[in-house]
Coordinates of C-alpha atoms in Angstrom, one line a residue:
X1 CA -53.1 36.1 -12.0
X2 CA -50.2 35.5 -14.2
X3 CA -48.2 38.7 -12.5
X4 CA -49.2 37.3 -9.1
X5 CA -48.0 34.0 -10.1
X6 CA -44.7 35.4 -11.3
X7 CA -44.3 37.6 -8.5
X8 CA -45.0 35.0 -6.0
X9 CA -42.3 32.4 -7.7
X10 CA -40.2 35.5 -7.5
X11 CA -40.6 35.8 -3.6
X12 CA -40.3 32.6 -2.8
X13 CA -36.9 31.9 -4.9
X14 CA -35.3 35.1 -3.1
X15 CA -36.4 33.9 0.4
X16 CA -33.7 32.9 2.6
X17 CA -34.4 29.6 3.3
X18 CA -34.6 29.1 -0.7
X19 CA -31.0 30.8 -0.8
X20 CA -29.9 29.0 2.1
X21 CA -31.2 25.4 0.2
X22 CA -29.9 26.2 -2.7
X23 CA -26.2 27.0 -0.8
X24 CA -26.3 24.1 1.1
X25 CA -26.5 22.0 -2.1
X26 CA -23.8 23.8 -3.7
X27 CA -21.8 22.6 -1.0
X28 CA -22.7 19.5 -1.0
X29 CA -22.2 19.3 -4.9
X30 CA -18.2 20.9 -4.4
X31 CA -18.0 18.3 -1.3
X32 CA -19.0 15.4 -3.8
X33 CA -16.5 16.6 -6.5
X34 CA -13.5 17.0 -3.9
X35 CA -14.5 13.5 -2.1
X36 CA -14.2 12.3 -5.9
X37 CA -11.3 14.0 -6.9
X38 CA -9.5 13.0 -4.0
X39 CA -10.5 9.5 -4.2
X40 CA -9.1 8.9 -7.4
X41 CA -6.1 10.2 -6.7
X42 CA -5.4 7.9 -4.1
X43 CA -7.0 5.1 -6.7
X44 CA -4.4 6.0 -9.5
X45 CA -1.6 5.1 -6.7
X46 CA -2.9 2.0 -5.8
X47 CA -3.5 1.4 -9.6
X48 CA 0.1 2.1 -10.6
X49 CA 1.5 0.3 -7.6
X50 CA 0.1 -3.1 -8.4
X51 CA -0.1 -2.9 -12.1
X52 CA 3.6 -3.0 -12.0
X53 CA 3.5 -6.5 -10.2
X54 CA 2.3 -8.1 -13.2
X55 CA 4.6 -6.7 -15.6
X56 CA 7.5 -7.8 -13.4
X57 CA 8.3 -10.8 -15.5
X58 CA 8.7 -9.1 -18.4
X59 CA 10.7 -6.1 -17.3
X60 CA 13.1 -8.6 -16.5
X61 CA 12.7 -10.4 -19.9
X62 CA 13.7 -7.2 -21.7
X63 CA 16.4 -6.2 -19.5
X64 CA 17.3 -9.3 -18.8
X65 CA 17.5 -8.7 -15.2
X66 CA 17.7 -10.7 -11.9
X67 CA 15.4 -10.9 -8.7
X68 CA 17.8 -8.1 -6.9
X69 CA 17.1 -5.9 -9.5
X70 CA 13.3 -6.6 -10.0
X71 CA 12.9 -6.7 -6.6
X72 CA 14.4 -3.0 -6.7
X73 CA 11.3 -2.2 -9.3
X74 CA 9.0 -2.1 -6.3
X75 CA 11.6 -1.2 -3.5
X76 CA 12.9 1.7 -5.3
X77 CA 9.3 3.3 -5.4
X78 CA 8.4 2.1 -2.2
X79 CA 11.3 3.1 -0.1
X80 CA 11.0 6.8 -1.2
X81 CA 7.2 6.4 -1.1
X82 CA 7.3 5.2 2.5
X83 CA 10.4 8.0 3.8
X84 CA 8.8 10.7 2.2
X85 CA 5.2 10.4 3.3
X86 CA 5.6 11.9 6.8
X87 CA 7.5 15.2 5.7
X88 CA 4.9 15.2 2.5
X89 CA 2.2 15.4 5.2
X90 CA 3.5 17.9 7.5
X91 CA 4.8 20.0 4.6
X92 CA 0.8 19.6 3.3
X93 CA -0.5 20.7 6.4
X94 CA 2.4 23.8 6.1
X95 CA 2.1 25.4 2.2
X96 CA -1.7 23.9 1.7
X97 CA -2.9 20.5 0.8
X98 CA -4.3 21.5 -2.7
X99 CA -0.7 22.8 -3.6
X100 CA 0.8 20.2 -2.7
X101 CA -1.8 17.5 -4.7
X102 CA -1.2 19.6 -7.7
X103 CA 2.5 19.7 -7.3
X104 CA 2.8 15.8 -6.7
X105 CA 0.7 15.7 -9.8
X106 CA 3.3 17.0 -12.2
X107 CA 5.9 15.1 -10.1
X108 CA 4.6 12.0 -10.6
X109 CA 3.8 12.6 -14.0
X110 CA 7.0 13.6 -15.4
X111 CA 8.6 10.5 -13.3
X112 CA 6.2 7.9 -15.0
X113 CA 7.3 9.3 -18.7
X114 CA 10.9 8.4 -17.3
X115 CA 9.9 5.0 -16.1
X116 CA 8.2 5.0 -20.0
X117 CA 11.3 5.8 -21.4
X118 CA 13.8 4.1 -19.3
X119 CA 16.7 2.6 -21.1
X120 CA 18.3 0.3 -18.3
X121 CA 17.0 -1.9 -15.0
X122 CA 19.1 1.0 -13.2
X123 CA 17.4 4.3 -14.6
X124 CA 13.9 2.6 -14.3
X125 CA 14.6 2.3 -10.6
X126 CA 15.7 5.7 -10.6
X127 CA 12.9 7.2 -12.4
X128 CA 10.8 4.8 -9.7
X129 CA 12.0 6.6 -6.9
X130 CA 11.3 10.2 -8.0
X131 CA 7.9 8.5 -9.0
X132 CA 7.4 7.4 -4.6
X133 CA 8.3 11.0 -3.9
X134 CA 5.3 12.3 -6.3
X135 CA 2.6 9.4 -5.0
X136 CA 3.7 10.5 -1.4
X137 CA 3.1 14.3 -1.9
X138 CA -0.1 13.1 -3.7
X139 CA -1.5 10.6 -1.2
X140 CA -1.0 12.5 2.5
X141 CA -2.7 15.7 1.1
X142 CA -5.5 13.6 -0.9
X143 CA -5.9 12.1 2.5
X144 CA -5.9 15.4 4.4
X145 CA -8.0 17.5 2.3
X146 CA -10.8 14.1 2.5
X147 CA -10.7 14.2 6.4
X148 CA -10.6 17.8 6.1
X149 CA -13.8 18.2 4.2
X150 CA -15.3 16.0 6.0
X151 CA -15.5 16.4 9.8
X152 CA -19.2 15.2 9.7
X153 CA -20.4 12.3 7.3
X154 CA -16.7 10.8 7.9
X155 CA -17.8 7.3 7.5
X156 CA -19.7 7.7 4.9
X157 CA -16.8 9.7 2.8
X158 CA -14.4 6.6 4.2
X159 CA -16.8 4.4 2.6
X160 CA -17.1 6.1 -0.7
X161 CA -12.6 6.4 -0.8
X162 CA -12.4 2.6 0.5
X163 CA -14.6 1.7 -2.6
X164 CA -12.4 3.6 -4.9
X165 CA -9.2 1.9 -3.5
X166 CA -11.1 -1.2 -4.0
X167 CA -12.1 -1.0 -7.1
X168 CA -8.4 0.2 -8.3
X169 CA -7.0 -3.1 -6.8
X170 CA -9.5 -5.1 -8.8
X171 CA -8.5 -3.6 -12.3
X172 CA -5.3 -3.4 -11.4
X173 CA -4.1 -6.7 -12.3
X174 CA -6.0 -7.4 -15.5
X175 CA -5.1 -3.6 -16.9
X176 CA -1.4 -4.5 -16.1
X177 CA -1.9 -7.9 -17.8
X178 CA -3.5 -6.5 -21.1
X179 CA -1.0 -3.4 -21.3
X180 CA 2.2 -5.3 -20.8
X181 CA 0.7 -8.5 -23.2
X182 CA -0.3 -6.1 -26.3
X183 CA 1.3 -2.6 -26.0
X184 CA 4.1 -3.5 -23.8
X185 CA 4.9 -2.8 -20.3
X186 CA 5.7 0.3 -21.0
X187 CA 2.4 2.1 -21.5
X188 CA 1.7 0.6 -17.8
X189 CA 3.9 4.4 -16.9
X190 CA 2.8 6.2 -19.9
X191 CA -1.3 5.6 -19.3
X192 CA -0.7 8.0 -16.3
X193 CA 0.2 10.9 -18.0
X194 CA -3.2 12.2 -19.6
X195 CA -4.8 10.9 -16.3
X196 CA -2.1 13.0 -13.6
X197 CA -3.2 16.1 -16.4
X198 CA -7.4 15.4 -15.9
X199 CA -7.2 15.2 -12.0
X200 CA -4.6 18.4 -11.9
X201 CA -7.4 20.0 -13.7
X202 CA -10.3 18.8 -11.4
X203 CA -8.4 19.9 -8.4
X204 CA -7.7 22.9 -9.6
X205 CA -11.8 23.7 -10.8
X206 CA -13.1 22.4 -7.5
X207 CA -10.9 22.1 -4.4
X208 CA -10.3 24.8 -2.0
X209 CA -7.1 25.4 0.0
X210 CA -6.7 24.5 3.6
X211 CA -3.5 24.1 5.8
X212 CA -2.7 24.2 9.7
X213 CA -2.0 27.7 10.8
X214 CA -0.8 26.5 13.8
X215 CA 2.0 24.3 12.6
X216 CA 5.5 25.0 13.4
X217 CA 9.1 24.9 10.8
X218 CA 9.6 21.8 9.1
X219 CA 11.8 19.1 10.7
X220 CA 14.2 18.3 8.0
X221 CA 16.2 16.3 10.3
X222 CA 13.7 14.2 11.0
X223 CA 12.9 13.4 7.6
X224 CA 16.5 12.9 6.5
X225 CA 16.8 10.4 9.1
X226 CA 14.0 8.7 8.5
X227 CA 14.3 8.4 4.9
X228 CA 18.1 6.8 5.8
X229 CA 17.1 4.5 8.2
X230 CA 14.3 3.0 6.0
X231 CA 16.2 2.9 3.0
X232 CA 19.3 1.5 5.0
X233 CA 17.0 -1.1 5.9
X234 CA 15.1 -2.5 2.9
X235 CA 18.8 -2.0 1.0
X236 CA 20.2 -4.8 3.9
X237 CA 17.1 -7.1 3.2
X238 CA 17.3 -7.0 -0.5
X239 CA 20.6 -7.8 -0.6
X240 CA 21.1 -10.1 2.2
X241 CA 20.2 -12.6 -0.6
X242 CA 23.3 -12.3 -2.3
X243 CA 25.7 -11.2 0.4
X244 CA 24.6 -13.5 3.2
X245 CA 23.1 -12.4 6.3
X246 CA 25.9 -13.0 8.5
X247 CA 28.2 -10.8 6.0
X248 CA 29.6 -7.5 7.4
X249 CA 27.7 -5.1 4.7
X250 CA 24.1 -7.1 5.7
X251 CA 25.1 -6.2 9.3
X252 CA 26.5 -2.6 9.1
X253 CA 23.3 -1.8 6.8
X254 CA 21.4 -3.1 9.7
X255 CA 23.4 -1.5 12.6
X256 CA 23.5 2.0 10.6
X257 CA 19.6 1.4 10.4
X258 CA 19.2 1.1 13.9
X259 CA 21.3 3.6 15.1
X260 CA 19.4 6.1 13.0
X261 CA 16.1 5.2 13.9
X262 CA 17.1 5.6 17.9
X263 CA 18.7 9.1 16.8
X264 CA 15.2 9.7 14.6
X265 CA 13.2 9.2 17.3
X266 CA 15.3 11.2 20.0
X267 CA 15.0 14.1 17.5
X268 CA 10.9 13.5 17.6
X269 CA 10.9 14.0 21.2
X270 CA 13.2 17.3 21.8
X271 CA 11.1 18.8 19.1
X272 CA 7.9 21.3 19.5
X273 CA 6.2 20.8 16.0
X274 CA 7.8 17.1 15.5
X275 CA 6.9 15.0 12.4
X276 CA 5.0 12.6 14.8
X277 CA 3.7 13.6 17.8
X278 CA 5.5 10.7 20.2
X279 CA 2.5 11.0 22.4
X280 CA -0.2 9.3 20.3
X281 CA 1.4 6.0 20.7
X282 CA 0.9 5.8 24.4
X283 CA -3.2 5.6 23.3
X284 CA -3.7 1.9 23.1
X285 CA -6.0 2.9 20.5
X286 CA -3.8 4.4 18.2
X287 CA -1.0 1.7 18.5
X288 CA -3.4 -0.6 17.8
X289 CA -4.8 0.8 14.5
X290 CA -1.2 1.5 13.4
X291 CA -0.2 -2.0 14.3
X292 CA -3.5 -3.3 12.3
X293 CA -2.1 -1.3 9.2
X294 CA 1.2 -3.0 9.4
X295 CA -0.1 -6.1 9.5
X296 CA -2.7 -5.9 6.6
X297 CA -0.3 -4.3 4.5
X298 CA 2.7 -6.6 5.4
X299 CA 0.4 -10.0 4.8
X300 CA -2.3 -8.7 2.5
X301 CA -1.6 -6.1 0.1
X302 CA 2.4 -7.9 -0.2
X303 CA 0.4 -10.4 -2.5
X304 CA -0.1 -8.3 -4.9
X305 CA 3.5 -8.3 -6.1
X306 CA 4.0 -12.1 -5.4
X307 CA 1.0 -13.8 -6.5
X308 CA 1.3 -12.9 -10.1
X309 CA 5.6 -13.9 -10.1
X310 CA 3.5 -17.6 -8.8
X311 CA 0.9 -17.5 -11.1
X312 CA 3.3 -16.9 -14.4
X313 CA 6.0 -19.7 -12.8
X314 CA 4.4 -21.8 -11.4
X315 CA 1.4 -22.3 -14.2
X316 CA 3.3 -20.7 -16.7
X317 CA 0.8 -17.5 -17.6
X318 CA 1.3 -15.1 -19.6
X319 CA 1.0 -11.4 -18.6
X320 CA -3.0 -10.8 -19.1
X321 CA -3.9 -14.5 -17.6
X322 CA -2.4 -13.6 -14.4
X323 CA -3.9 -10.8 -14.1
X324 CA -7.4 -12.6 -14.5
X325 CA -6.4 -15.4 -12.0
X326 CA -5.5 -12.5 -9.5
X327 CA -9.2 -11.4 -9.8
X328 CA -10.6 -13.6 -7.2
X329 CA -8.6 -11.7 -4.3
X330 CA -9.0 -8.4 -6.0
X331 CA -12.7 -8.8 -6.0
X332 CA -12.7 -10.5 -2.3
X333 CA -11.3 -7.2 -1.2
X334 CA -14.1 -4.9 -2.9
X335 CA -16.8 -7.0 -1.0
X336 CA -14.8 -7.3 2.0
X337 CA -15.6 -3.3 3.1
X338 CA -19.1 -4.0 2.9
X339 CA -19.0 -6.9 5.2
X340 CA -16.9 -4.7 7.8
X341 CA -19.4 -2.1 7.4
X342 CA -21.9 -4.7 8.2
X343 CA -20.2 -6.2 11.3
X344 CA -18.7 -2.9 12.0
X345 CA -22.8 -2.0 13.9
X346 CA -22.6 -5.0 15.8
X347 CA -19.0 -5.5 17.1
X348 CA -16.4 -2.9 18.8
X349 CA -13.7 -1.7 16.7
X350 CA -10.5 -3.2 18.0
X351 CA -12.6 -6.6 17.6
X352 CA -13.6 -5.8 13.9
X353 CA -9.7 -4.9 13.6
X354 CA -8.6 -8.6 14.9
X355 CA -11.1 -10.6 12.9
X356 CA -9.5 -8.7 9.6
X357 CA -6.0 -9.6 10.8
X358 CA -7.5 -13.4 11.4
X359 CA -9.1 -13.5 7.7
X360 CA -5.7 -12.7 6.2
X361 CA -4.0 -15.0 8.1
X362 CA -5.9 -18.0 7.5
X363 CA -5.9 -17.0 3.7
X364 CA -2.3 -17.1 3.8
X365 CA -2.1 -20.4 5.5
X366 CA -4.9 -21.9 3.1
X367 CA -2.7 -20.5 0.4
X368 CA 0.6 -21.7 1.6
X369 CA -1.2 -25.0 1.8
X370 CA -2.4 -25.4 -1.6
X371 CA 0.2 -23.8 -3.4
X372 CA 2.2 -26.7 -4.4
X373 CA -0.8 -28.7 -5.8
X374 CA -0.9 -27.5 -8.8
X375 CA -4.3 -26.3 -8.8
X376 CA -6.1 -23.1 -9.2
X377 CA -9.1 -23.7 -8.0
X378 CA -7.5 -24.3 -4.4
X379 CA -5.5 -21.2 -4.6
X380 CA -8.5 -19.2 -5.8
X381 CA -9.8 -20.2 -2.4
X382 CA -7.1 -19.1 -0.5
X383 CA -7.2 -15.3 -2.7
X384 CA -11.0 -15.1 -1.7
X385 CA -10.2 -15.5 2.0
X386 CA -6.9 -13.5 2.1
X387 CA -9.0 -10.9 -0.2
X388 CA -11.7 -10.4 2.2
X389 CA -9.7 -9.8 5.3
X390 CA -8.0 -7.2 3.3
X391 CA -11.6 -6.0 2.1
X392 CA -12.5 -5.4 6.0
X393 CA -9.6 -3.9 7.2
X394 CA -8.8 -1.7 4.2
X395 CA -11.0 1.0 5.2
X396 CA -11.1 0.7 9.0
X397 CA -7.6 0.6 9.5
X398 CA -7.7 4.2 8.0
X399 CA -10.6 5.4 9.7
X400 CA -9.0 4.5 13.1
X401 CA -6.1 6.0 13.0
X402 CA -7.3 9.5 11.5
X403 CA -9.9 9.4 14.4
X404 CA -6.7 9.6 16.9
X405 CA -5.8 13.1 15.8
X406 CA -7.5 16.5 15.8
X407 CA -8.4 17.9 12.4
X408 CA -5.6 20.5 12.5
X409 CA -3.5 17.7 12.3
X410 CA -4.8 15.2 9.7
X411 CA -1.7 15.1 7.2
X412 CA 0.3 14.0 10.1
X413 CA -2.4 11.8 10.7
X414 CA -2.2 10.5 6.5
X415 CA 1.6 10.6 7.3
X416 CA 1.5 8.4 9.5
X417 CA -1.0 6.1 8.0
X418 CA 0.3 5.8 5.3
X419 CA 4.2 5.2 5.6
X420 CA 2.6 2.7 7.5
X421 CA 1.4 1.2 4.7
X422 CA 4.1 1.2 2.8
X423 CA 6.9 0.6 5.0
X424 CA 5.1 -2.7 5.8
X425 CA 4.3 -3.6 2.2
X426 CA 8.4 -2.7 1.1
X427 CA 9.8 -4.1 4.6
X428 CA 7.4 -7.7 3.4
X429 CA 8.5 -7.8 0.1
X430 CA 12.2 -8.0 1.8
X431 CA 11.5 -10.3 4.3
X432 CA 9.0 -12.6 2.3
X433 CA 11.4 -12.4 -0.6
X434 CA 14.1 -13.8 1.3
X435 CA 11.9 -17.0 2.6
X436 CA 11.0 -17.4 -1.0
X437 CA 14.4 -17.4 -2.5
X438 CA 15.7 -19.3 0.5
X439 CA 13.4 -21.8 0.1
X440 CA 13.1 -22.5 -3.7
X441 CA 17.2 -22.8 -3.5
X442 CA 16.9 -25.1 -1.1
X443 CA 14.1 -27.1 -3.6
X444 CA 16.3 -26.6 -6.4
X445 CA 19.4 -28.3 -4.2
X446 CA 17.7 -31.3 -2.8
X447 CA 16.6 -32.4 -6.8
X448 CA 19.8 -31.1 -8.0
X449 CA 21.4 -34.2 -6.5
X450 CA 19.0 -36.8 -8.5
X451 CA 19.0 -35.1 -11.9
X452 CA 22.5 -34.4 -12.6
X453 CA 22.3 -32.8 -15.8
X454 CA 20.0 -30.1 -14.5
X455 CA 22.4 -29.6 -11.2
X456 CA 24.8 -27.7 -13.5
X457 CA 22.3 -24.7 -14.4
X458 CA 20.8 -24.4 -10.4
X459 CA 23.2 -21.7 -9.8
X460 CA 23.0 -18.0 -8.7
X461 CA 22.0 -16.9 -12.1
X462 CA 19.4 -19.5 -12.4
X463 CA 17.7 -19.0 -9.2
X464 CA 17.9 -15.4 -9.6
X465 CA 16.5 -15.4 -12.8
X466 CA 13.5 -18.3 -11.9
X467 CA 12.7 -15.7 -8.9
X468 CA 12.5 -12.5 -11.7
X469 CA 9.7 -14.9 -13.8
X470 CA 12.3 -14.8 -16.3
X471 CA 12.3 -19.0 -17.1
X472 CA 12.9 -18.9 -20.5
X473 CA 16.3 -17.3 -20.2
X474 CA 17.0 -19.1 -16.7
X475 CA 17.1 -22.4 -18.6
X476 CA 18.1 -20.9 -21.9
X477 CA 20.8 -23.1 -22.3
X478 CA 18.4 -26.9 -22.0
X479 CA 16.2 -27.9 -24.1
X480 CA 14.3 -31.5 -25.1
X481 CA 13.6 -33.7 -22.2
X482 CA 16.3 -31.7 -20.1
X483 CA 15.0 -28.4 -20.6
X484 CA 11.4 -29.8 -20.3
X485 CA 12.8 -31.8 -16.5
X486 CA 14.3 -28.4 -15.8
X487 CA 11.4 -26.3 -15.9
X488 CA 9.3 -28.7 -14.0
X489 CA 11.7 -29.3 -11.4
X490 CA 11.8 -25.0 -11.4
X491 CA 8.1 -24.8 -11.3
X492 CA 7.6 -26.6 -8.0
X493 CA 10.7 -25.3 -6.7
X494 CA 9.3 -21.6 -7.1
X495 CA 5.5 -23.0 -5.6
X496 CA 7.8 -24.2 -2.6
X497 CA 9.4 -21.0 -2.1
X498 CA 6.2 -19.2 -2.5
X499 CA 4.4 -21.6 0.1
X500 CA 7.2 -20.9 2.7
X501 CA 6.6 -17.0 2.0
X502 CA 3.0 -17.1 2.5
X503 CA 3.4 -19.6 5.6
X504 CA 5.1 -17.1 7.2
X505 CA 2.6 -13.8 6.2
X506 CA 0.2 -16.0 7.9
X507 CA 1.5 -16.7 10.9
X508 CA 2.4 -12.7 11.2
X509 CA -1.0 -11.9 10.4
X510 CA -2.5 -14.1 13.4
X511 CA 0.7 -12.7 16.2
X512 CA -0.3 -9.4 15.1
X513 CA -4.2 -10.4 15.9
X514 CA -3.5 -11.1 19.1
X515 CA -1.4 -8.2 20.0
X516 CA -4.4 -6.2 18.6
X517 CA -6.8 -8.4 20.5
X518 CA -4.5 -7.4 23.8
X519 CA -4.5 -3.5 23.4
X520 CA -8.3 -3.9 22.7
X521 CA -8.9 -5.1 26.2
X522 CA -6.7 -2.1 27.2
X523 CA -8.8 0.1 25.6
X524 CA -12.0 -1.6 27.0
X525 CA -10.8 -1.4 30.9
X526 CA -9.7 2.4 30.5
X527 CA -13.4 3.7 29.4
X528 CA -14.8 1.5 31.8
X529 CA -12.5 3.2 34.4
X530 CA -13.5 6.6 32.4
X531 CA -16.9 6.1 32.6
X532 CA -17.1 4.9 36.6
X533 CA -14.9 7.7 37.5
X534 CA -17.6 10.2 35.8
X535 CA -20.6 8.2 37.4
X536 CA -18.6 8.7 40.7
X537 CA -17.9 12.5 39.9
X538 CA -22.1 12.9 39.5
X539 CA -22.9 11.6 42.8
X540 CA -24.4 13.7 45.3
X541 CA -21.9 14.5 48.3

C-alpha cells in the first residue's frame, strides 16, 4: 500500500498539469519580485526627491546660501532629470532595460556620496545633476520593464507601484526631518548608498532582460536639444528674480529656449525612430493624459518643496516638525489612489482625470486662503484636499498614457511620462518661485515704510535669505524688540508670498481641468462615431 501510495504521489507530481502549476507559479513568484523590485526603485526617487525639500533650510544655513542657489538644489537635479528621461528611455528600450536599471543604480549612487560630501552650494548642485541623470536611467526602464511584465494584470501591477510611490511620499518628509535634525542633512544622500547596492542586487537575482528589436539609432540630436532648451528655460526663470524679467539675459535665455524647442521638434518629425513619436499627440486621448500629468505635477507634487520652506518660516519649525505637519497631504495622497480606483468602475477616464485636476485645485485655493492665518489646523485642511487629488491622479495619469503606446514602445512611453513629470514639477518651482518672491518683496516694502528701523535690512540679501528658510542669518544683524518686529513682519511676509504661489497652482489646476474636460468630449464623439460607423459596416446590403 505504502509503494502504491509512493508511486501514485510520484505520478501525479510528474504529470503535466502538476509541472505546468508548479511553472505558472514560478512565474508568478519572479513577476511579484520584479513588480517589487521595480517599484521601489521608482519609490527611492520619489523618496530622495522630496526628502531634500525639508533639508532646504538648512543647506542654506550651513552654506549660507540664498534662494537662487537653494532653488538650484532642486533645479539642478530636476533639469537633468527631466532632459535626460526621453533619451534614458529610448536608450532602455535599445541596450535592455535591466542594464540600464543596474547602470543608473551605480550612477546614482556614486552621485549621492558626492552630494554627501559636497564642500560648496556650487559642487552640491553639480553632484545633483549627475544624480537627475542616474534617477532618469533608473525611472524610464523601472517603468518599462513594469509595463513590460505586465501586459495582462496591468491595473493591478499600477496599483501595487502607485502604492509604493505613495507610501515613499508619506515618509518622505518625516525621514528628511529626522535625518537633517539629528545626523545632519547630509546622511539624507548617504542613506542611499547601501539601499542603490540591495536593489542592484535584487535586479540582478530576479529580473530578465528585454529591449525593442525593432528600434532604430539613437537620436542624439534630439536629446541635446532638448536637454538645452529645458535647461535654457528653468536657468531664465530662476534667475529672472535677480535679473528682472524685462533684462536682455532673462529674454535671450527665453528666445534661445524657444528657438531650440521649434528646431527639437522639427528634428522629431524628419526622423524614422524619433525620441517621441509626434503622432500620439494628435489622439485626444494621449494629449489629455500628458496634459493631466503636467498639471498634477505642476500644482500638486510642487508642494512638496514649498510647504515645508512655509511651514519652518512661517511657524518657525524645526527640520523633523515640518516634516510631521507635511503628513496630512502625504497621507491624503496614499488614500487618494484607492478612491480613484473606486470611482475609477463607475466614471469614464478623462472624467476621473478632471475631478483629480479639480481636487488639487481647490486644495490650493483652500490653502492659499488660509495660509496667512496663522493656523495649522486650516492648512492641514487644505494638504488633505490638495493630497487627495494628487492621491487620484497619481496612478491614473500613468496608466493612461502607457495605454497610448504598444508594448514595444513602453520606455518611450515612461519617457515621455515621466519628463512630464518633471519638467512640470522644475518648470512650477520657477514659475511659483517667482510669485512667491514677488510677492513677499512686495509684503516686506509696504511694512518697510511704517517700521523704519526694519526697512534698512529688507534688501536683496534679506529677502533672498527669508526665501532660503535661512531667518536667523537674514536678520542676524537685529535683535530685542527690533529683531523680534523683524521676524514677525518676515513671517507673514513669506505666508503672503506663499498664498499668492499657491493662488496661482490653483487656478492652473482648474484651466488645465477644463481643457481635460474638453479633449474628453473629443474622445467621447470619436468612439461614438467609431462605433456607428461599425454598426453601419454590419448591416445587411
Amino acid at each position: 500500500m505504502t509503494g502504491k501510495t509512493i508511486g501514485s504521489s510520484i505520478g501525479v507530481s510528474n504529470s503535466p498539469s502538476a509541472h505546468l502549476m508548479s511553472e505558472t507559479k514560478e512565474r508568478a513568484g519572479s513577476a511579484r519580485f520584479v513588480l517589487l523590485t521595480a517599484s521601489a526603485t521608482c519609490a527611492l526617487i520619489t523618496l530622495d526627491t522630496n526628502v531634500v525639500a525639508v533639508a532646504l533650510p538648512s543647506i542654506a544655513r550651513d552654506f549660507h546660501a540664498g534662494f537662487a542657489d537653494v532653488e538650484w538644489v532642486v533645479s539642478a537635479y530636476m533639469v537633468a532629470f527631466a532632459a535626460c528621461l526621453l533619451p534614458a528611455g529610448a536608450l532602455a528600450d535599445r541596450i535592455g532595460r535591466k542594464r540600464m536599471l543596474i547602470a543608473g543604480l551605480a550612477v546614482f549612487s556614486l552621485a549621492s556620496l558626492g552630494c554627501g560630501l559636497a564642500p560648496s552650494a556650487v559642487a552640491l548642485n553639480v553632484a545633483r545633476a549627475a544624480k537627475g541623470v542616474g534617477a532618469a536611467m533608473l525611472l524610464t526602464s523601472a517603468l518599462a520593464i513594469i509595463a513590460n511584465t505586465f501586459h495582462e494584470g496591468a491595473a493591478r501591477a499600477w496599483a501595487v507601484w502607485g502604492t509604493c510611490m505613495g507610501v515613499s511620499t508619506t515618509i518622505a518628509p518625516l525621514v528628511g526631518g529626522v535625518i537633517t535634525q539629528w545626523a545632519g542633512w547630509r546622511w539624507i544622500f548617504l542613506m542611499n548608498l547601501p539601499i542603490c547596492a540591495l536593489l542592484a542586487a535584487c535586479a540582478w537575482r530576479g529580473m530578465r532582460e528585454s529591449r525593442n528589436r525593432e528600434a532604430g539609432a539613437l537620436d542624439l540630436a534630439g536629446s541635446a536639444l532638448f536637454a538645452a532648451a529645458l535647461a535654457l528655460g528653468i536657468w531664465a526663470l530662476i534667475d529672472a528674480q535677480a535679473d528682472g524679467w524685462a533684462s536682455w539675459r532673462t529674454e535671450a535665455r527665453l528666445a534661445a529656449c524657444a528657438v531650440l524647442f521649434v528646431v527639437f521638434v522639427r528634428v522629431q518629425r524628419s526622423r524614422a525612430h524619433a525620441m517621441i513619436d509626434l503622432a500620439l499627440f494628435r489622439q485626444p486621448r494621449f494629449v489629455a493624459a500628458v496634459l493631466a500629468m503636467f498639471g498634477y505635477a505642476a500644482c500638486a507634487q510642487v508642494m512638496m518643496t514649498f510647504l515645508p520652506l512655509y511651514l519652518q518660516n512661517a511657524f518657525g519649525l524645526p527640520a523633523v516638525r515640518a516634516g510631521i505637519g507635511m503628513l496630512p497631504f502625504a497621507i491624503a495622497m496614499v488614500v487618494g489612489p484607492y478612491i480613484g480606483a473606486a470611482l475609477g468602475k463607475r466614471v469614464p477616464g478623462m472624467a476621473l482625470l478632471t475631478l483629480g485636476l479639480t481636487i488639487i485645485g481647490a486644495g490650493n485655493l483652500l490653502t492659499a486662503l488660509f495660509a496667512g492665518m496663522s493656523n495649522y489646523a486650516l492648512i492641514a485642511v487644505g494638504m488633505i484636499v490638495t493630497g487627495l487629488g494628487a492621491g487620484v491622479l497619481n496612478g491614473d495619469t500613468q496608466k493612461a498614457i502607457m495605454a497610448c503606446v504598444p508594448p514595444n514602445r513602453t520606455g518611450m512611453a515612461s519617457g515621455i511620462s515621466t519628463t512630464t513629470r518633471f519638467t512640470a514639477i522644475v518648470t512650477s518651482v520657477g514659475v511659483l518661485g517667482a510669485v512667491l518672491a514677488t510677492r513677499t518683496q512686495a509684503a516686506l516694502d509696504s511694512h518697510a515704510g511704517d517700521f523704519v528701523q526694519a526697512g534698512n535690512g529688507f534688501d536683496a540679501a534679506f529677502l533672498s535669505r527669508l526665501l532660503a528658510g535661512d531667518l536667523a542669518h537674514a536678520g542676524a544683524n537685529l535683535s530685542g524688540p527690533a529683531g523680534a518686529a523683524v521676524a514677525a513682519i518676515a513671517r507673514a511676509s513669506f505666508a503672503s508670498g506663499f498664498s499668492a504661489a499657491l493662488g496661482v497652482a490653483g487656478i492652473c489646476a482648474l484651466t488645465i481641468a477644463a481643457a481635460v474636460w474638453l479633449l474628453g468630449g473629443r474622445v467621447r464623439t470619436e468612439s461614438s462615431a467609431q462605433a456607428q460607423g461599425k454598426a453601419g459596416s454590419a448591416l445587411p446590403e
